[in-house]
C-alpha positions in Angstrom: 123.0 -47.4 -25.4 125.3 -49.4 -22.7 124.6 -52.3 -21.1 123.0 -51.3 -17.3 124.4 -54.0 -14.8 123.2 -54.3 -11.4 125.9 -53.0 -8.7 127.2 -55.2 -6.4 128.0 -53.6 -3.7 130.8 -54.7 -0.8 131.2 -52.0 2.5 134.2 -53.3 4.1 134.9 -52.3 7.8 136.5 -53.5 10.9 135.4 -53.7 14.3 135.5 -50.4 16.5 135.9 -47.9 13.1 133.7 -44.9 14.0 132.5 -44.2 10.4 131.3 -47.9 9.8 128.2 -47.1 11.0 127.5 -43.7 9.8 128.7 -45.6 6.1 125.7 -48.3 6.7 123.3 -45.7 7.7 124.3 -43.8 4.5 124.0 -46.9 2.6 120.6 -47.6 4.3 118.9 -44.4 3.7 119.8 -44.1 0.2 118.1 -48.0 0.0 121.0 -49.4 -1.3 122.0 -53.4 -0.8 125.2 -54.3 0.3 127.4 -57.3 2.2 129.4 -56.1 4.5 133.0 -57.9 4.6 134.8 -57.6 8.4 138.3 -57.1 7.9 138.4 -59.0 11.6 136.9 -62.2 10.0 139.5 -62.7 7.1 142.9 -63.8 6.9 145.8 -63.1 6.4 146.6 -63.1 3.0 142.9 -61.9 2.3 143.2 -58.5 -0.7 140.8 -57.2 0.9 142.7 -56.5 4.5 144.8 -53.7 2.0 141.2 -51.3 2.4 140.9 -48.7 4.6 137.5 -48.9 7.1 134.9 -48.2 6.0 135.7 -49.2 1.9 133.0 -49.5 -0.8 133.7 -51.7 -3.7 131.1 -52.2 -6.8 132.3 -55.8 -7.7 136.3 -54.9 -7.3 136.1 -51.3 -8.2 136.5 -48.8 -5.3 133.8 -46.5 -5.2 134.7 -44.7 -1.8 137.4 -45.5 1.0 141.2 -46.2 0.2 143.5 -49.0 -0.8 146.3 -49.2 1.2 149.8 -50.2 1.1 149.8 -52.9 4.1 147.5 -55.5 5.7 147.2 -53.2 8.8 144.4 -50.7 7.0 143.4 -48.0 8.6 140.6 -45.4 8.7 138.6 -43.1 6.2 138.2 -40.1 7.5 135.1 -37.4 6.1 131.9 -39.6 6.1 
């Protein structure tokens, strides 16, 4: 038997991305807590800019969304 932790769950998104809301809905429905990080709120040298929108980490591990390359992001498609 393993040790069941609670998730901690992080949707990160920026203003304008069309699948942030269908993510929070999803997130919503399924009665899941979250924070929701805005890319548009953090700085510059902020890890988490590198996410596509929307990302879901539990703690620092991507469950859903991509890591990119570049501070710029961009979007995940298929929600």
């Amino acid at each position: 038997r393993g040790i069941v932790r609670p998730m901690t769950l992080y949707l990160i998104t920026f203003a304008g991305c069309p699948n942030a809301e269908k993510a929070k809905t999803l997130l919503g429905e399924a009665g899941l807590k979250y924070t929701e990080i805005k890319r548009d709120d953090l700085t510059e040298s902020h890890p988490h800019l590198r996410y596509s929108s929307p990302s879901l980490l539990d703690g620092e591990k991507l469950i859903f969304g991509s890591l990119t390359d570049s501070n710029a992001g961009g979007c995940t498609l298929f929600i």
